[in-house]
Amino acid sequence: WELPAGRLVVDYPVPGQVGSLAFHPDGKQLAVGRIDRALTLVDWKTGRTTRTFRGARTEILGIAFQPKGDLIAVRCGSSVHVWNPGVETDALTFPCKSSDFVGVNADGRWLVVASQDVTPDKKYGAHRVTVRSTESGRQVSAWFDRGRLGLTPCFGGPTQFAVPLSRPPRDFPVEIRDLTTGQLVQSLPNARLPCLNRDGSLLACVQ
């Protein structure tokens, strides 16, 4: 669809059931994650498949690109896979308890996987975040904290990660953490839908 005109530009069939979509940063390709565990890159103007990636263990439910398009990360329930579109190799695969968010930071060095969880006493919602190297798969940092994940976790600068949370009774803080250490850098109260600028010096939110 073309926005804001609302005009249908192109319509084409895709084999299998689709679980997720994401535009490639070059604006020319569309990534299609399928329930049959295949990921395809498609020329969105023609519908022609330019590349197919296989190796996901379950259906693909989320797609994230490194900003330059050099890496593709997908979440598949209890695992995350990372492909380099320019290299004919199998995906790096990382196990995880679950995955509700997957993203690659601006310089492509760190893969972030975040998931909903519960506290040990199961009284409160909680979240778990793991940061890994996209080159080696090595875990760099991880943290577990109270509060359910909100919408739109985001990156700022090379190492900042903003996590929107929901805590009872009506607390909606944003925690900004250092990806390389997991340390809390700053916490802002009642800051929904956070958005960090490129160098991490500004944060926009809804209050």
mmCIF file of N, CA and C in Angstrom, residues 60-138:
data_model
loop_
_atom_site.group_PDB
_atom_site.id
_atom_site.type_symbol
_atom_site.label_atom_id
_atom_site.label_comp_id
_atom_site.label_asym_id
_atom_site.label_seq_id
_atom_site.Cartn_x
_atom_site.Cartn_y
_atom_site.Cartn_z
ATOM 1 N N ILE A 60 8.810 -18.510 11.897
ATOM 2 C CA ILE A 60 9.474 -17.216 12.105
ATOM 3 C C ILE A 60 8.424 -16.180 12.494
ATOM 4 N N LEU A 61 8.579 -15.614 13.701
ATOM 5 C CA LEU A 61 7.558 -14.729 14.252
ATOM 6 C C LEU A 61 8.004 -13.279 14.351
ATOM 7 N N GLY A 62 9.253 -12.972 14.054
ATOM 8 C CA GLY A 62 9.740 -11.600 14.122
ATOM 9 C C GLY A 62 11.033 -11.460 13.355
ATOM 10 N N ILE A 63 11.242 -10.300 12.723
ATOM 11 C CA ILE A 63 12.424 -10.056 11.895
ATOM 12 C C ILE A 63 13.023 -8.708 12.279
ATOM 13 N N ALA A 64 14.350 -8.652 12.381
ATOM 14 C CA ALA A 64 15.036 -7.384 12.638
ATOM 15 C C ALA A 64 16.281 -7.313 11.767
ATOM 16 N N PHE A 65 16.510 -6.142 11.162
ATOM 17 C CA PHE A 65 17.704 -5.910 10.351
ATOM 18 C C PHE A 65 18.703 -5.050 11.105
ATOM 19 N N GLN A 66 19.986 -5.340 10.914
ATOM 20 C CA GLN A 66 21.015 -4.381 11.284
ATOM 21 C C GLN A 66 20.819 -3.185 10.362
ATOM 22 N N PRO A 67 20.984 -1.941 10.859
ATOM 23 C CA PRO A 67 20.598 -0.762 10.067
ATOM 24 C C PRO A 67 21.165 -0.694 8.651
ATOM 25 N N LYS A 68 22.342 -1.247 8.416
ATOM 26 C CA LYS A 68 22.900 -1.241 7.070
ATOM 27 C C LYS A 68 22.456 -2.444 6.240
ATOM 28 N N GLY A 69 21.704 -3.338 6.859
ATOM 29 C CA GLY A 69 21.211 -4.508 6.138
ATOM 30 C C GLY A 69 22.195 -5.644 6.071
ATOM 31 N N ASP A 70 23.301 -5.576 6.835
ATOM 32 C CA ASP A 70 24.329 -6.611 6.765
ATOM 33 C C ASP A 70 23.951 -7.864 7.549
ATOM 34 N N LEU A 71 23.005 -7.756 8.459
ATOM 35 C CA LEU A 71 22.586 -8.894 9.267
ATOM 36 C C LEU A 71 21.067 -8.937 9.347
ATOM 37 N N ILE A 72 20.538 -10.159 9.380
ATOM 38 C CA ILE A 72 19.112 -10.367 9.599
ATOM 39 C C ILE A 72 18.967 -11.263 10.822
ATOM 40 N N ALA A 73 18.205 -10.815 11.808
ATOM 41 C CA ALA A 73 17.923 -11.631 12.986
ATOM 42 C C ALA A 73 16.441 -11.964 13.004
ATOM 43 N N VAL A 74 16.119 -13.209 13.310
ATOM 44 C CA VAL A 74 14.718 -13.618 13.385
ATOM 45 C C VAL A 74 14.483 -14.357 14.691
ATOM 46 N N ARG A 75 13.289 -14.186 15.238
ATOM 47 C CA ARG A 75 12.941 -14.908 16.457
ATOM 48 C C ARG A 75 11.965 -16.027 16.113
ATOM 49 N N CYS A 76 12.211 -17.178 16.728
ATOM 50 C CA CYS A 76 11.435 -18.377 16.432
ATOM 51 C C CYS A 76 11.068 -19.086 17.724
ATOM 52 N N GLY A 77 10.327 -18.404 18.585
ATOM 53 C CA GLY A 77 9.918 -19.033 19.831
ATOM 54 C C GLY A 77 11.082 -19.201 20.780
ATOM 55 N N SER A 78 11.632 -20.408 20.871
ATOM 56 C CA SER A 78 12.704 -20.692 21.819
ATOM 57 C C SER A 78 14.093 -20.614 21.203
ATOM 58 N N SER A 79 14.241 -19.955 20.064
ATOM 59 C CA SER A 79 15.558 -19.769 19.465
ATOM 60 C C SER A 79 15.573 -18.505 18.619
ATOM 61 N N VAL A 80 16.770 -17.979 18.426
ATOM 62 C CA VAL A 80 16.981 -16.811 17.566
ATOM 63 C C VAL A 80 18.055 -17.173 16.555
ATOM 64 N N HIS A 81 17.847 -16.777 15.313
ATOM 65 C CA HIS A 81 18.790 -17.070 14.240
ATOM 66 C C HIS A 81 19.279 -15.762 13.618
ATOM 67 N N VAL A 82 20.546 -15.742 13.234
ATOM 68 C CA VAL A 82 21.123 -14.558 12.596
ATOM 69 C C VAL A 82 21.810 -14.995 11.308
ATOM 70 N N TRP A 83 21.436 -14.332 10.199
ATOM 71 C CA TRP A 83 22.051 -14.595 8.906
ATOM 72 C C TRP A 83 22.782 -13.349 8.406
ATOM 73 N N ASN A 84 23.847 -13.561 7.660
ATOM 74 C CA ASN A 84 24.499 -12.505 6.894
ATOM 75 C C ASN A 84 24.074 -12.696 5.446
ATOM 76 N N PRO A 85 23.279 -11.781 4.872
ATOM 77 C CA PRO A 85 22.754 -11.979 3.522
ATOM 78 C C PRO A 85 23.835 -12.145 2.458
ATOM 79 N N GLY A 86 25.033 -11.606 2.688
ATOM 80 C CA GLY A 86 26.068 -11.658 1.672
ATOM 81 C C GLY A 86 26.967 -12.867 1.750
ATOM 82 N N VAL A 87 26.734 -13.769 2.706
ATOM 83 C CA VAL A 87 27.626 -14.915 2.907
ATOM 84 C C VAL A 87 26.809 -16.197 2.857
ATOM 85 N N GLU A 88 27.282 -17.168 2.084
ATOM 86 C CA GLU A 88 26.579 -18.440 1.953
ATOM 87 C C GLU A 88 26.947 -19.361 3.118
ATOM 88 N N THR A 89 26.461 -19.061 4.290
ATOM 89 C CA THR A 89 26.713 -19.888 5.464
ATOM 90 C C THR A 89 25.413 -20.104 6.216
ATOM 91 N N ASP A 90 25.412 -21.118 7.073
ATOM 92 C CA ASP A 90 24.245 -21.363 7.907
ATOM 93 C C ASP A 90 24.121 -20.260 8.941
ATOM 94 N N ALA A 91 22.941 -20.137 9.486
ATOM 95 C CA ALA A 91 22.688 -19.105 10.481
ATOM 96 C C ALA A 91 23.365 -19.435 11.802
ATOM 97 N N LEU A 92 23.774 -18.378 12.513
ATOM 98 C CA LEU A 92 24.107 -18.537 13.921
ATOM 99 C C LEU A 92 22.803 -18.745 14.668
ATOM 100 N N THR A 93 22.767 -19.712 15.566
ATOM 101 C CA THR A 93 21.546 -20.019 16.302
ATOM 102 C C THR A 93 21.805 -19.906 17.792
ATOM 103 N N PHE A 94 20.939 -19.165 18.472
ATOM 104 C CA PHE A 94 21.069 -18.970 19.913
ATOM 105 C C PHE A 94 19.802 -19.476 20.595
ATOM 106 N N PRO A 95 19.918 -20.379 21.566
ATOM 107 C CA PRO A 95 18.735 -20.816 22.305
ATOM 108 C C PRO A 95 18.273 -19.732 23.279
ATOM 109 N N CYS A 96 16.987 -19.691 23.572
ATOM 110 C CA CYS A 96 16.455 -18.764 24.563
ATOM 111 C C CYS A 96 15.170 -19.352 25.117
ATOM 112 N N LYS A 97 14.815 -18.926 26.332
ATOM 113 C CA LYS A 97 13.607 -19.450 26.963
ATOM 114 C C LYS A 97 12.386 -19.100 26.133
ATOM 115 N N SER A 98 12.328 -17.868 25.691
ATOM 116 C CA SER A 98 11.295 -17.392 24.774
ATOM 117 C C SER A 98 11.804 -16.088 24.195
ATOM 118 N N SER A 99 11.117 -15.557 23.212
ATOM 119 C CA SER A 99 11.575 -14.304 22.603
ATOM 120 C C SER A 99 10.374 -13.469 22.199
ATOM 121 N N ASP A 100 10.238 -12.302 22.841
ATOM 122 C CA ASP A 100 9.179 -11.364 22.506
ATOM 123 C C ASP A 100 9.717 -10.157 21.755
ATOM 124 N N PHE A 101 11.043 -9.990 21.761
ATOM 125 C CA PHE A 101 11.686 -8.905 21.023
ATOM 126 C C PHE A 101 13.060 -9.379 20.594
ATOM 127 N N VAL A 102 13.432 -9.062 19.362
ATOM 128 C CA VAL A 102 14.790 -9.315 18.898
ATOM 129 C C VAL A 102 15.236 -8.096 18.109
ATOM 130 N N GLY A 103 16.484 -7.686 18.296
ATOM 131 C CA GLY A 103 16.986 -6.517 17.587
ATOM 132 C C GLY A 103 18.494 -6.545 17.503
ATOM 133 N N VAL A 104 19.027 -5.822 16.530
ATOM 134 C CA VAL A 104 20.471 -5.673 16.349
ATOM 135 C C VAL A 104 20.794 -4.197 16.499
ATOM 136 N N ASN A 105 21.824 -3.868 17.285
ATOM 137 C CA ASN A 105 22.127 -2.451 17.526
ATOM 138 C C ASN A 105 22.705 -1.783 16.282
ATOM 139 N N ALA A 106 22.938 -0.482 16.360
ATOM 140 C CA ALA A 106 23.255 0.326 15.180
ATOM 141 C C ALA A 106 24.510 -0.120 14.455
ATOM 142 N N ASP A 107 25.559 -0.530 15.174
ATOM 143 C CA ASP A 107 26.780 -0.928 14.477
ATOM 144 C C ASP A 107 26.833 -2.427 14.181
ATOM 145 N N GLY A 108 25.757 -3.145 14.501
ATOM 146 C CA GLY A 108 25.669 -4.555 14.145
ATOM 147 C C GLY A 108 26.444 -5.496 15.032
ATOM 148 N N ARG A 109 26.991 -5.010 16.136
ATOM 149 C CA ARG A 109 27.837 -5.863 16.981
ATOM 150 C C ARG A 109 27.042 -6.692 17.970
ATOM 151 N N TRP A 110 25.891 -6.177 18.429
ATOM 152 C CA TRP A 110 25.185 -6.823 19.522
ATOM 153 C C TRP A 110 23.771 -7.227 19.112
ATOM 154 N N LEU A 111 23.427 -8.457 19.441
ATOM 155 C CA LEU A 111 22.079 -8.984 19.247
ATOM 156 C C LEU A 111 21.379 -8.992 20.601
ATOM 157 N N VAL A 112 20.186 -8.399 20.666
ATOM 158 C CA VAL A 112 19.436 -8.315 21.911
ATOM 159 C C VAL A 112 18.164 -9.150 21.795
ATOM 160 N N VAL A 113 17.963 -10.026 22.770
ATOM 161 C CA VAL A 113 16.751 -10.838 22.844
ATOM 162 C C VAL A 113 16.082 -10.554 24.178
ATOM 163 N N ALA A 114 14.820 -10.131 24.141
ATOM 164 C CA ALA A 114 14.071 -9.820 25.367
ATOM 165 C C ALA A 114 12.805 -10.659 25.406
ATOM 166 N N SER A 115 12.425 -11.083 26.599
ATOM 167 C CA SER A 115 11.240 -11.923 26.731
ATOM 168 C C SER A 115 10.517 -11.631 28.035
ATOM 169 N N GLN A 116 9.223 -11.884 28.035
ATOM 170 C CA GLN A 116 8.425 -11.781 29.247
ATOM 171 C C GLN A 116 8.757 -12.944 30.176
ATOM 172 N N ASP A 117 8.618 -12.713 31.479
ATOM 173 C CA ASP A 117 8.894 -13.757 32.460
ATOM 174 C C ASP A 117 8.054 -13.448 33.698
ATOM 175 N N VAL A 118 8.280 -14.176 34.785
ATOM 176 C CA VAL A 118 7.623 -13.887 36.062
ATOM 177 C C VAL A 118 8.666 -13.969 37.160
ATOM 178 N N THR A 119 8.404 -13.292 38.282
ATOM 179 C CA THR A 119 9.299 -13.379 39.426
ATOM 180 C C THR A 119 9.209 -14.787 40.019
ATOM 181 N N PRO A 120 10.225 -15.208 40.787
ATOM 182 C CA PRO A 120 10.206 -16.571 41.343
ATOM 183 C C PRO A 120 8.943 -16.918 42.115
ATOM 184 N N ASP A 121 8.356 -15.923 42.802
ATOM 185 C CA ASP A 121 7.122 -16.208 43.536
ATOM 186 C C ASP A 121 5.880 -16.117 42.653
ATOM 187 N N LYS A 122 6.087 -15.756 41.380
ATOM 188 C CA LYS A 122 5.019 -15.673 40.375
ATOM 189 C C LYS A 122 3.962 -14.620 40.702
ATOM 190 N N LYS A 123 4.307 -13.686 41.573
ATOM 191 C CA LYS A 123 3.361 -12.631 41.924
ATOM 192 C C LYS A 123 3.396 -11.480 40.929
ATOM 193 N N TYR A 124 4.543 -11.244 40.323
ATOM 194 C CA TYR A 124 4.708 -10.072 39.480
ATOM 195 C C TYR A 124 5.248 -10.470 38.102
ATOM 196 N N GLY A 125 4.847 -9.685 37.103
ATOM 197 C CA GLY A 125 5.447 -9.857 35.793
ATOM 198 C C GLY A 125 6.906 -9.438 35.834
ATOM 199 N N ALA A 126 7.708 -10.027 34.989
ATOM 200 C CA ALA A 126 9.132 -9.715 34.940
ATOM 201 C C ALA A 126 9.601 -9.848 33.494
ATOM 202 N N HIS A 127 10.845 -9.507 33.261
ATOM 203 C CA HIS A 127 11.410 -9.628 31.918
ATOM 204 C C HIS A 127 12.858 -10.084 32.013
ATOM 205 N N ARG A 128 13.319 -10.671 30.928
ATOM 206 C CA ARG A 128 14.681 -11.176 30.838
ATOM 207 C C ARG A 128 15.287 -10.674 29.528
ATOM 208 N N VAL A 129 16.499 -10.145 29.597
ATOM 209 C CA VAL A 129 17.180 -9.632 28.406
ATOM 210 C C VAL A 129 18.564 -10.263 28.318
ATOM 211 N N THR A 130 18.918 -10.730 27.128
ATOM 212 C CA THR A 130 20.233 -11.309 26.876
ATOM 213 C C THR A 130 20.869 -10.586 25.703
ATOM 214 N N VAL A 131 22.143 -10.250 25.828
ATOM 215 C CA VAL A 131 22.893 -9.574 24.769
ATOM 216 C C VAL A 131 24.028 -10.500 24.334
ATOM 217 N N ARG A 132 24.126 -10.723 23.021
ATOM 218 C CA ARG A 132 25.163 -11.603 22.475
ATOM 219 C C ARG A 132 25.924 -10.903 21.360
ATOM 220 N N SER A 133 27.140 -11.362 21.134
ATOM 221 C CA SER A 133 27.927 -10.900 19.990
ATOM 222 C C SER A 133 27.369 -11.525 18.721
ATOM 223 N N THR A 134 27.142 -10.707 17.692
ATOM 224 C CA THR A 134 26.632 -11.255 16.433
ATOM 225 C C THR A 134 27.705 -12.022 15.672
ATOM 226 N N GLU A 135 28.982 -11.816 15.993
ATOM 227 C CA GLU A 135 30.066 -12.519 15.298
ATOM 228 C C GLU A 135 30.314 -13.907 15.875
ATOM 229 N N SER A 136 30.352 -13.993 17.208
ATOM 230 C CA SER A 136 30.724 -15.259 17.845
ATOM 231 C C SER A 136 29.566 -15.957 18.535
ATOM 232 N N GLY A 137 28.494 -15.223 18.828
ATOM 233 C CA GLY A 137 27.401 -15.792 19.594
ATOM 234 C C GLY A 137 27.647 -15.754 21.096
ATOM 235 N N ARG A 138 28.793 -15.235 21.507
ATOM 236 C CA ARG A 138 29.137 -15.192 22.931
ATOM 237 C C ARG A 138 28.196 -14.253 23.682
#
